[in-house]
Short mmCIF file of N, CA and C in Angstrom, two decimals:
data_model
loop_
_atom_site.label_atom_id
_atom_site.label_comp_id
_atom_site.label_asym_id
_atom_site.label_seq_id
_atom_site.Cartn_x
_atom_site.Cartn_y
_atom_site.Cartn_z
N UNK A 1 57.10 36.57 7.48
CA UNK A 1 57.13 35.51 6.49
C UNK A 1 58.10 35.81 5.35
N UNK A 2 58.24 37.33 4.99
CA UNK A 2 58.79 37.03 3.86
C UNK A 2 60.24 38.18 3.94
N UNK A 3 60.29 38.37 5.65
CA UNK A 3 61.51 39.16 5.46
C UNK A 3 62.54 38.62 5.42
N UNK A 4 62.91 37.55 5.42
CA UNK A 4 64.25 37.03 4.69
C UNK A 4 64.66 37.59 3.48
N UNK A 5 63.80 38.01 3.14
CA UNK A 5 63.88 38.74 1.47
C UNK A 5 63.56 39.89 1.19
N UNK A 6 63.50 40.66 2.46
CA UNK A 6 63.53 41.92 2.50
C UNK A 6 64.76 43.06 2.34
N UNK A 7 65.47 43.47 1.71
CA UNK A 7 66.68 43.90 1.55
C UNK A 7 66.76 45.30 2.71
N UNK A 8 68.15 45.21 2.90
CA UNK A 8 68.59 46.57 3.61
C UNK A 8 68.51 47.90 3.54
N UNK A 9 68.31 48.07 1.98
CA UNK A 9 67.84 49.18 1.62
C UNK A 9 67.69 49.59 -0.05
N UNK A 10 67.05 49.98 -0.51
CA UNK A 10 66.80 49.98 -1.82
C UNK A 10 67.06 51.31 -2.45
N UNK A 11 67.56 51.28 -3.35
CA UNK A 11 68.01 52.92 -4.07
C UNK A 11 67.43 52.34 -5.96
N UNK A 12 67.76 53.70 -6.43
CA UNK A 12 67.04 53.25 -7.59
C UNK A 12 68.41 52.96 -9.00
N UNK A 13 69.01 53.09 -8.49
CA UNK A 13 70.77 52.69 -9.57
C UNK A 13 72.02 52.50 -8.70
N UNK A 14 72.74 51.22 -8.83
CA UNK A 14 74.06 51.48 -8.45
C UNK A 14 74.52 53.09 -8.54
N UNK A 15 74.58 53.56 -9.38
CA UNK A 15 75.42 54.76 -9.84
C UNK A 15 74.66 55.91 -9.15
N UNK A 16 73.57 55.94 -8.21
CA UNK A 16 73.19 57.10 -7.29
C UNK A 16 73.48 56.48 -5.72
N UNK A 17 74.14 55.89 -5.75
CA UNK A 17 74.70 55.55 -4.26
C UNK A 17 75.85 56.14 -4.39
N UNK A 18 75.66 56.48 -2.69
CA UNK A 18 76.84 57.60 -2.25
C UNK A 18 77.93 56.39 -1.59
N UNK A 19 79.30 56.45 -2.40
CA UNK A 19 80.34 55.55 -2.35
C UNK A 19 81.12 56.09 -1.03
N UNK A 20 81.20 57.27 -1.14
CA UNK A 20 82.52 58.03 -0.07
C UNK A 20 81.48 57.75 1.60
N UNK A 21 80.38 57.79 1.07
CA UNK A 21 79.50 57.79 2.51
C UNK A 21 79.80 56.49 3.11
N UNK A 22 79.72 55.61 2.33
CA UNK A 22 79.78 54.23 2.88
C UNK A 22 81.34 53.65 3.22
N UNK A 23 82.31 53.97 2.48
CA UNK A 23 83.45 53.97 3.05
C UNK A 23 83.69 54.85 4.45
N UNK A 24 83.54 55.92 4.23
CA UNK A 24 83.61 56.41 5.56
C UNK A 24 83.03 55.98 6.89
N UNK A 25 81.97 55.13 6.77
CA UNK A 25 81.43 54.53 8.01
C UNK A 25 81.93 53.28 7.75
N UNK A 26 82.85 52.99 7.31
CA UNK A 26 83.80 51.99 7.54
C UNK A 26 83.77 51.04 6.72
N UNK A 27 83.07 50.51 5.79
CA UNK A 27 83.18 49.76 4.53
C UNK A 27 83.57 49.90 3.60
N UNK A 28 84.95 48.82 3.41
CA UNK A 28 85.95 48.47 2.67
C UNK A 28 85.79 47.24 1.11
N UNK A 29 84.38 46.48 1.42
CA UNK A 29 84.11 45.39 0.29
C UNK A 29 82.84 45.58 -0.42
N UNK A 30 82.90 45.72 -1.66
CA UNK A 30 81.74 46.19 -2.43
C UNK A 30 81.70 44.73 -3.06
N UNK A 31 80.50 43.61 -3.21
CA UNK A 31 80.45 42.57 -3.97
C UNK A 31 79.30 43.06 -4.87
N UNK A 32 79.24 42.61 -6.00
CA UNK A 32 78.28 43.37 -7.26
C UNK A 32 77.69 42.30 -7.88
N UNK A 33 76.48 42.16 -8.41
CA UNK A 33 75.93 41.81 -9.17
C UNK A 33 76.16 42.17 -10.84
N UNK A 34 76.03 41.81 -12.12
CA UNK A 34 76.50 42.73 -12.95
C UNK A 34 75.33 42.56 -13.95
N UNK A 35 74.48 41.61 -14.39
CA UNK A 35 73.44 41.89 -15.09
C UNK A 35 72.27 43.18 -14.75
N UNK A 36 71.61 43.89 -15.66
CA UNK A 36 70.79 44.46 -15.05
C UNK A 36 70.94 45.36 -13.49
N UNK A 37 72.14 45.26 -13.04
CA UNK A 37 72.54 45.90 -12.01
C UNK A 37 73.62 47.17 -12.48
N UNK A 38 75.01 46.44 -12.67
CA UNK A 38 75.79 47.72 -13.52
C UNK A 38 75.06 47.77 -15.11
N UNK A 39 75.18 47.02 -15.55
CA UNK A 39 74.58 47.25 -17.61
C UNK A 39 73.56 46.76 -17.58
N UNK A 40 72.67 47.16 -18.54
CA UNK A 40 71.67 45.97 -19.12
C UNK A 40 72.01 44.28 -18.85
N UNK A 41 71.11 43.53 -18.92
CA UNK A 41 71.11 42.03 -19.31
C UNK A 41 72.27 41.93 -20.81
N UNK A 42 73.37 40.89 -19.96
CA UNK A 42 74.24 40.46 -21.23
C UNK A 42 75.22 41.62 -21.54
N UNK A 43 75.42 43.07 -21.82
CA UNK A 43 76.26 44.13 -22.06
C UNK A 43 77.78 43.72 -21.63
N UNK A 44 78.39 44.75 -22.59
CA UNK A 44 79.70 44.58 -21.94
C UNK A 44 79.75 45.37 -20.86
N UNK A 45 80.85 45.62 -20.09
CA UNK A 45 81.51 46.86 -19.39
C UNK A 45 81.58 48.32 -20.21
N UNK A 46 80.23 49.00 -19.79
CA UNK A 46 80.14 50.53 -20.75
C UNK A 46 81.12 51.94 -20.18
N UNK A 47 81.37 52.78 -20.32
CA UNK A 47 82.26 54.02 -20.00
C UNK A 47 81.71 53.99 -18.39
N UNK A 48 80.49 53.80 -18.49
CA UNK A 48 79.84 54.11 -16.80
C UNK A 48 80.15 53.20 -15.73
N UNK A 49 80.27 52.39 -16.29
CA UNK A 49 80.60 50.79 -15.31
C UNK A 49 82.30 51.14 -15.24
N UNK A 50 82.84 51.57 -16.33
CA UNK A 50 84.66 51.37 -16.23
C UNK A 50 84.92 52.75 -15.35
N UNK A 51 84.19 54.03 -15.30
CA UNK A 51 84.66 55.29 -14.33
C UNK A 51 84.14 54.48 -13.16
N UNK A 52 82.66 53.88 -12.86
CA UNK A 52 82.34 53.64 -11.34
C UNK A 52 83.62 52.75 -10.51
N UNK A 53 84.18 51.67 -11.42
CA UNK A 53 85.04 50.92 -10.50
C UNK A 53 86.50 51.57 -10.80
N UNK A 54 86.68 52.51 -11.31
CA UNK A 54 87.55 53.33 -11.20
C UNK A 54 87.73 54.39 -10.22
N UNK A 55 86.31 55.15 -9.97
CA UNK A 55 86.25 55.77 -8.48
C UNK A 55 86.20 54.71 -7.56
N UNK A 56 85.30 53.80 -7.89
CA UNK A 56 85.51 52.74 -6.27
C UNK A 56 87.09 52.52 -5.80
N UNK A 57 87.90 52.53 -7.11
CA UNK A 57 89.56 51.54 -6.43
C UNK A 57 90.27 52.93 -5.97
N UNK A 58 89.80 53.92 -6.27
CA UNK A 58 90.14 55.63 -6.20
C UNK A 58 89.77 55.68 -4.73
N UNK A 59 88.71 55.55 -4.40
CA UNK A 59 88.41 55.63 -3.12
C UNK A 59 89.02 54.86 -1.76
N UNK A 60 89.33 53.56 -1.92
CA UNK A 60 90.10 52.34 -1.44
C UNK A 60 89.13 51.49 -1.01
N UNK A 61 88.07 50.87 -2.22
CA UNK A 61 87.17 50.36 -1.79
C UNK A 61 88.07 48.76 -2.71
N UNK A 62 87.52 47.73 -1.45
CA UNK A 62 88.21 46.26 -2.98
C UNK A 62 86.76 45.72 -3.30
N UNK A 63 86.78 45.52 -4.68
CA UNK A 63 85.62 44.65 -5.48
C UNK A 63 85.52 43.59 -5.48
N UNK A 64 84.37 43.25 -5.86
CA UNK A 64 84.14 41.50 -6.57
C UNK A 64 82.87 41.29 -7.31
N UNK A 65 82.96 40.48 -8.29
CA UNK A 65 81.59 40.56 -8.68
C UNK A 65 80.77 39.68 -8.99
N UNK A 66 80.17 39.15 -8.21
CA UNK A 66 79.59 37.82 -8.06
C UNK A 66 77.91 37.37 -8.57
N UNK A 67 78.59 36.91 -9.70
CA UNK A 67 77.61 36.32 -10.85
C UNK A 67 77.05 34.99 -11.09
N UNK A 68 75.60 34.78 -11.48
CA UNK A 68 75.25 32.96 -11.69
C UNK A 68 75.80 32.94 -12.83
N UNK A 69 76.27 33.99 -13.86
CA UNK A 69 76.26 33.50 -15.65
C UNK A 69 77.84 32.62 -15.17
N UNK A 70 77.95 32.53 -16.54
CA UNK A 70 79.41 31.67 -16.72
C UNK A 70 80.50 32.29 -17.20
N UNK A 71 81.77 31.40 -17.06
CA UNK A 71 82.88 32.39 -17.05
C UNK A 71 82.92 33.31 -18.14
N UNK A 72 82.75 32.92 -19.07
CA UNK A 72 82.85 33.88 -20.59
C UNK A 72 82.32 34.79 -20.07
N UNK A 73 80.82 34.68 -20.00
CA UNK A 73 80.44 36.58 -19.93
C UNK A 73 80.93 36.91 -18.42
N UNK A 74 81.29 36.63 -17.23
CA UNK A 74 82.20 37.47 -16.27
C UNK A 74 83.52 38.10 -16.79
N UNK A 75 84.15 37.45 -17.49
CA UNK A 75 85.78 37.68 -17.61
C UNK A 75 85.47 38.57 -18.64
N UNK A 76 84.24 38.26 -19.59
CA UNK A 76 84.69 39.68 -20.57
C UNK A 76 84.01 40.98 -20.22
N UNK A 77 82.87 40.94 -18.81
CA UNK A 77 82.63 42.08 -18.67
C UNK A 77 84.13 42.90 -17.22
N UNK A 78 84.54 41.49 -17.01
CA UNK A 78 85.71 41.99 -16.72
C UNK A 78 86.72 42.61 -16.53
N UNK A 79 87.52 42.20 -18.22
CA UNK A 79 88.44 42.62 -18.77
C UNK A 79 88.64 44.10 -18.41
N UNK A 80 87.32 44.89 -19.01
CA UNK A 80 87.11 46.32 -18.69
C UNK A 80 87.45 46.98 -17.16
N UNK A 81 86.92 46.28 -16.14
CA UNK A 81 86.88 46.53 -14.84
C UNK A 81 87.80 46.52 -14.05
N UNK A 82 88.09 44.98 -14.04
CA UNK A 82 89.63 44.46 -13.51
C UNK A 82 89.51 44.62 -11.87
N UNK A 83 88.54 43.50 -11.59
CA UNK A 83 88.50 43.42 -10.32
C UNK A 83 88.45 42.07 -9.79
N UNK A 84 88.05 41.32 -8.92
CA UNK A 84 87.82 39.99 -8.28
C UNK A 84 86.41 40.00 -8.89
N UNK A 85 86.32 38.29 -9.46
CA UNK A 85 85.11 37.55 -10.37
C UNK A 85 85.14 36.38 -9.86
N UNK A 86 83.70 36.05 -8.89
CA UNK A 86 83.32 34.63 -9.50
C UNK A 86 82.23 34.32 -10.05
N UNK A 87 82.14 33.15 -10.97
CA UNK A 87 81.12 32.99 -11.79
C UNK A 87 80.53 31.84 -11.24
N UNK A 88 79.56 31.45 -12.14
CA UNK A 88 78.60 30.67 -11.40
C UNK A 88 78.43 30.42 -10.29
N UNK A 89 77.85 31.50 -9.47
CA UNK A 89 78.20 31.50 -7.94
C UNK A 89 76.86 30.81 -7.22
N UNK A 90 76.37 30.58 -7.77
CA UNK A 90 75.05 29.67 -7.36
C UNK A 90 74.30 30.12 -6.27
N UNK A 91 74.26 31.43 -6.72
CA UNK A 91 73.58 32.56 -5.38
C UNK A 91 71.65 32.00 -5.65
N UNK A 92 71.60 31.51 -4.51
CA UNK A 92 71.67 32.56 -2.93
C UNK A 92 72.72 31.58 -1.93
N UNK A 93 73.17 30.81 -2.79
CA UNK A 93 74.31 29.85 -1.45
C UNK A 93 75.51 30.62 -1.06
N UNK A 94 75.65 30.70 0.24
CA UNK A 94 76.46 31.45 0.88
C UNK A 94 78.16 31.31 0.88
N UNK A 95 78.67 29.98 0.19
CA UNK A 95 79.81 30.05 -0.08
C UNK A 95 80.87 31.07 -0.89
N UNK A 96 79.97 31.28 -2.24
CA UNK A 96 80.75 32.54 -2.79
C UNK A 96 80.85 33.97 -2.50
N UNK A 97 79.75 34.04 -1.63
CA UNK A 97 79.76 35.03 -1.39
C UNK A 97 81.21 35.48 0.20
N UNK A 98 81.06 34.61 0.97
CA UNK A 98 82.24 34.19 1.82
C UNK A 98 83.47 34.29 0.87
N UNK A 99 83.21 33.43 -0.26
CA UNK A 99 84.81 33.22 -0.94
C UNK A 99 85.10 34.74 -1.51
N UNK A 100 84.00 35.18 -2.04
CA UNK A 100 84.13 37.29 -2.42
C UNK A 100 85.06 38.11 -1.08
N UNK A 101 84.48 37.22 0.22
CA UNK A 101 85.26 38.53 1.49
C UNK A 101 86.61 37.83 1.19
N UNK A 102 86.54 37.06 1.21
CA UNK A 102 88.34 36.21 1.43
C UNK A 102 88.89 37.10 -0.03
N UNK A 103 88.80 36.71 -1.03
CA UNK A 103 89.15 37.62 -1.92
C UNK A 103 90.09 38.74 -1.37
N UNK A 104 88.59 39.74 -1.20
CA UNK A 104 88.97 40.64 -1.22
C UNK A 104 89.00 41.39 0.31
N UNK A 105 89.48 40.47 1.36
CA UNK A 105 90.34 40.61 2.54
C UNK A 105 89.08 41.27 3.51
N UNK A 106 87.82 40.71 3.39
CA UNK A 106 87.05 41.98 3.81
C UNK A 106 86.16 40.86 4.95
N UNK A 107 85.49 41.16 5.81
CA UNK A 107 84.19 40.34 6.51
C UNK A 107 82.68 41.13 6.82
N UNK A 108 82.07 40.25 6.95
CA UNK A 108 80.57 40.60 7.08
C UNK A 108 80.27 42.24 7.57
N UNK A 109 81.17 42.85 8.45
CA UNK A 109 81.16 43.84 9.35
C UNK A 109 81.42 44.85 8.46
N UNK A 110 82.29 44.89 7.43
CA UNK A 110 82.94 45.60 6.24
C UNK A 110 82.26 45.31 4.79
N UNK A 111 81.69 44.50 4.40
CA UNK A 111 80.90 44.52 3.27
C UNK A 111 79.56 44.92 2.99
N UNK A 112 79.12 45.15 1.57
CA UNK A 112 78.26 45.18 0.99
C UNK A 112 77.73 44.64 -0.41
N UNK A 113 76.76 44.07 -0.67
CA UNK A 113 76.66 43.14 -1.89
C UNK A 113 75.55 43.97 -2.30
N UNK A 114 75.21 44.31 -3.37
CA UNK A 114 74.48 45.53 -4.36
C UNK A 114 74.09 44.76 -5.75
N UNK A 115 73.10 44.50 -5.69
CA UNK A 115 72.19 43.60 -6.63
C UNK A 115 70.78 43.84 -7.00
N UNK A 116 70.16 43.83 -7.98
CA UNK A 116 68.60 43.90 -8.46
C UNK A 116 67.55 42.51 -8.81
N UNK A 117 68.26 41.46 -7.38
CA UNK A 117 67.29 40.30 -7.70
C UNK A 117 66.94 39.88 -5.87
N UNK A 118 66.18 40.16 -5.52
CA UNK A 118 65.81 39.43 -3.89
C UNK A 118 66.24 38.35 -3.93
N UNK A 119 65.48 37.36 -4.78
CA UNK A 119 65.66 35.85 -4.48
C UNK A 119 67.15 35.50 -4.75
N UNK A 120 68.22 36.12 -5.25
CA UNK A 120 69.03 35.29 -4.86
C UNK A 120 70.16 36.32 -4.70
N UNK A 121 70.32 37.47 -5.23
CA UNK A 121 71.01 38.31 -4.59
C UNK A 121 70.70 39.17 -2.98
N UNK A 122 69.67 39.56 -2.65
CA UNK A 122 69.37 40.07 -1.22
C UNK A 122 69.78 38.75 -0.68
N UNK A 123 68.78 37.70 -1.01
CA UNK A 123 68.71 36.36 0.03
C UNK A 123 70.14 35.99 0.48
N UNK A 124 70.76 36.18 -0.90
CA UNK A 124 72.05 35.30 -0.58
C UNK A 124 72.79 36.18 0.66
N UNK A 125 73.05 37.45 0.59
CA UNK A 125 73.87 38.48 1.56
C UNK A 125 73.03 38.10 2.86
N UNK A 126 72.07 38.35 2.75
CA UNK A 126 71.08 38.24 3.86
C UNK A 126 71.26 37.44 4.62
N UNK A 127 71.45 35.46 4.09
CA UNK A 127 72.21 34.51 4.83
C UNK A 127 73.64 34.44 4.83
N UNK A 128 74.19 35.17 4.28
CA UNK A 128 75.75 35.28 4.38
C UNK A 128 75.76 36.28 5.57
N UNK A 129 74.50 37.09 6.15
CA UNK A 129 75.22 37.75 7.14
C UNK A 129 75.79 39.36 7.23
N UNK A 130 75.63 39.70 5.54
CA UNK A 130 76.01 41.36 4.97
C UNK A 130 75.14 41.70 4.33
N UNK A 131 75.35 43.53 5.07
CA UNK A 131 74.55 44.15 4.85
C UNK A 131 74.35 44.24 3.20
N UNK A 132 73.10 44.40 2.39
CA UNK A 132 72.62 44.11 0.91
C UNK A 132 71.95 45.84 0.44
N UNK A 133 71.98 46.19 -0.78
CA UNK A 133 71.77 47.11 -1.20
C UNK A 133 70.87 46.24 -2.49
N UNK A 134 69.80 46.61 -2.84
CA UNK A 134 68.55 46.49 -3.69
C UNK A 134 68.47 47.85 -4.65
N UNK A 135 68.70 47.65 -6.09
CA UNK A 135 68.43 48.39 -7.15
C UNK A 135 67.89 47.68 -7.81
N UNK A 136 67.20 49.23 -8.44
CA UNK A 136 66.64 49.03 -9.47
C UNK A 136 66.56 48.64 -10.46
N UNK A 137 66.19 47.15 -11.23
CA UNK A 137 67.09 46.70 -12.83
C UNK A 137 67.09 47.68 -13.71
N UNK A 138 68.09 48.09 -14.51
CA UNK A 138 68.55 49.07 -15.35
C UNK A 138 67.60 48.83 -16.55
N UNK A 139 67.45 47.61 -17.01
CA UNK A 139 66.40 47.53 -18.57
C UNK A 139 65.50 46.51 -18.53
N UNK A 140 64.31 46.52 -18.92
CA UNK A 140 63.12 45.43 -18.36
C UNK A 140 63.25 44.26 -19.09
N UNK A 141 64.32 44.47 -20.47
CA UNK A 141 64.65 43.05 -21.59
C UNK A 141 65.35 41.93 -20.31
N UNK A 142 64.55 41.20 -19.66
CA UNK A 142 65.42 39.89 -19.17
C UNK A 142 65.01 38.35 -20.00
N UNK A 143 65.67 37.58 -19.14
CA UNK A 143 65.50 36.18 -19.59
C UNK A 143 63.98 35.73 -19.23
N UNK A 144 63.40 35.17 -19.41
CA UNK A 144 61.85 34.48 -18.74
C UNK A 144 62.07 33.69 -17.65
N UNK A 145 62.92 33.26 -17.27
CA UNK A 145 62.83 32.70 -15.39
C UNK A 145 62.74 34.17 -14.67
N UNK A 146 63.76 34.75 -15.08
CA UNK A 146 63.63 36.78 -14.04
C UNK A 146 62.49 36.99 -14.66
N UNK A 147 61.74 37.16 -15.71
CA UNK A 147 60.72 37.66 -15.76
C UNK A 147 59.55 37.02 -14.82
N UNK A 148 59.88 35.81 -14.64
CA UNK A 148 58.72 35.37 -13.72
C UNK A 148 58.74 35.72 -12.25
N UNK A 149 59.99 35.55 -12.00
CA UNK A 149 60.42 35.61 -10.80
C UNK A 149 60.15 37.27 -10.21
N UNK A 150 60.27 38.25 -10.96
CA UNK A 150 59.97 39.73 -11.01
C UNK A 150 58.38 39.40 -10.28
N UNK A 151 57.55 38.86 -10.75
CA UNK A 151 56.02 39.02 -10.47
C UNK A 151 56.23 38.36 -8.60
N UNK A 152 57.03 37.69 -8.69
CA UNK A 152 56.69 37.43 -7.38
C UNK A 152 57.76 38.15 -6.10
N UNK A 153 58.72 38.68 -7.31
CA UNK A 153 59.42 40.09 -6.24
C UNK A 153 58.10 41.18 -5.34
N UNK A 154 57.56 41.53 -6.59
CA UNK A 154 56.45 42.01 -6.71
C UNK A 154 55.83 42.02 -4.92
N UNK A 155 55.33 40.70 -4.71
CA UNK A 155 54.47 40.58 -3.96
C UNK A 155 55.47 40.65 -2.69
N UNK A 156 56.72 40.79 -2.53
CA UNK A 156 57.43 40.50 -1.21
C UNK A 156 57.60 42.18 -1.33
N UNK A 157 57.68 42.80 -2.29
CA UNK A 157 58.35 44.24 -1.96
C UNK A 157 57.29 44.88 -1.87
N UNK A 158 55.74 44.54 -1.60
CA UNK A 158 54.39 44.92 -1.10
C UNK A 158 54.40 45.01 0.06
N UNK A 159 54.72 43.38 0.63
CA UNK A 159 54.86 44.04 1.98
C UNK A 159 56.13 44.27 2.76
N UNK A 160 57.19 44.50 2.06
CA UNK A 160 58.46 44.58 2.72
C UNK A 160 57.72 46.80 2.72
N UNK A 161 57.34 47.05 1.72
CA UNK A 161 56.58 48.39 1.85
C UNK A 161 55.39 48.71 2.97
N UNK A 162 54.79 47.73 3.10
CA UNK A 162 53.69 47.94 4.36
C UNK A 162 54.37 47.72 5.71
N UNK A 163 56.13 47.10 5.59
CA UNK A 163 56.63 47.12 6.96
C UNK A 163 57.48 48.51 7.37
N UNK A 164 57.18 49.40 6.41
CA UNK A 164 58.15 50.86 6.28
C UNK A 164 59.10 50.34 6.19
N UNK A 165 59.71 49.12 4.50
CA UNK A 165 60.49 49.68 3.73
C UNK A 165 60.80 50.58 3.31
N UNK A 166 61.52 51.79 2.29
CA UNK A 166 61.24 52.33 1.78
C UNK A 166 61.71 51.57 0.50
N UNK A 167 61.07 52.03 -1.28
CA UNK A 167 61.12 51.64 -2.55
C UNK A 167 62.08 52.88 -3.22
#
């Protein structure tokens, strides 16, 4: 029932995933989430976010970072990064996330999308077809729709755990 929304695998920070591992088994497209995934809710681009996509382009990985906010806050957490952005991507619909591989020259077989929301980041990769990476939100300050929506993560990552997920 509720593994549509079961993610591929869950780690507890972008920044403890092993980058060189995953290139080496052959993935070339990293698509990102950026609230609560790289920074806090709302932050700019911090020293940690500007070295990670600095080892990623080091490595020969291509980015994108595919966000519901609006252009202002993409382009200025941007600026810092300097990678492929779309905004209001109206995730979990599978177009932007398609328009992220075209971007950045990559397909389902070669990507990964790395996000801290099921309902519309897992879901969305999930029906797009690529493999999804599930972290941990970085700071518990969100908006009150994620806060609600958290309670009912809740109950899918119960039993995505009783199906030997691991958390």
């Amino acid at each position: 029932m509720f593994s549509c929304f079961f993610p591929d695998e869950c780690v507890e920070s972008t920044y403890g995933i092993n980058f060189e591992k995953l290139y080496e088994e052959g993935y070339r497209g990293l698509i990102f989430d950026i609230d609560n995934t790289l920074v806090p809710h709302g932050a700019p681009a911090d020293e940690r976010a500007i070295a990670l996509f600095k080892r990623l382009k080091a490595i020969g990985f291509s980015c994108c970072l595919l966000s519901n906010n609006q252009f202002e806050r993409v382009d200025s957490f941007n600026r810092k990064v300097q990678v492929y952005f779309i905004e209001d991507a109206h995730k979990p619909s599978v177009k932007n996330y398609e328009k992220a591989m075209k971007l950045m020259h990559t397909d389902k077989s070669n990507t990964i999308f790395i996000g801290d929301q099921l309902f519309t980041d897992v879901y969305g990769a999930k029906r797009t077809g690529i493999r999804n990476i599930l972290v941990q939100p970085i700071h518990p300050k969100e908006e009150i729709q994620i806060v609600l929506k958290r309670y009912l993560e809740k109950i899918v990552l119960f039993f995505y755990g009783r199906q030997g997920g691991k958390l």
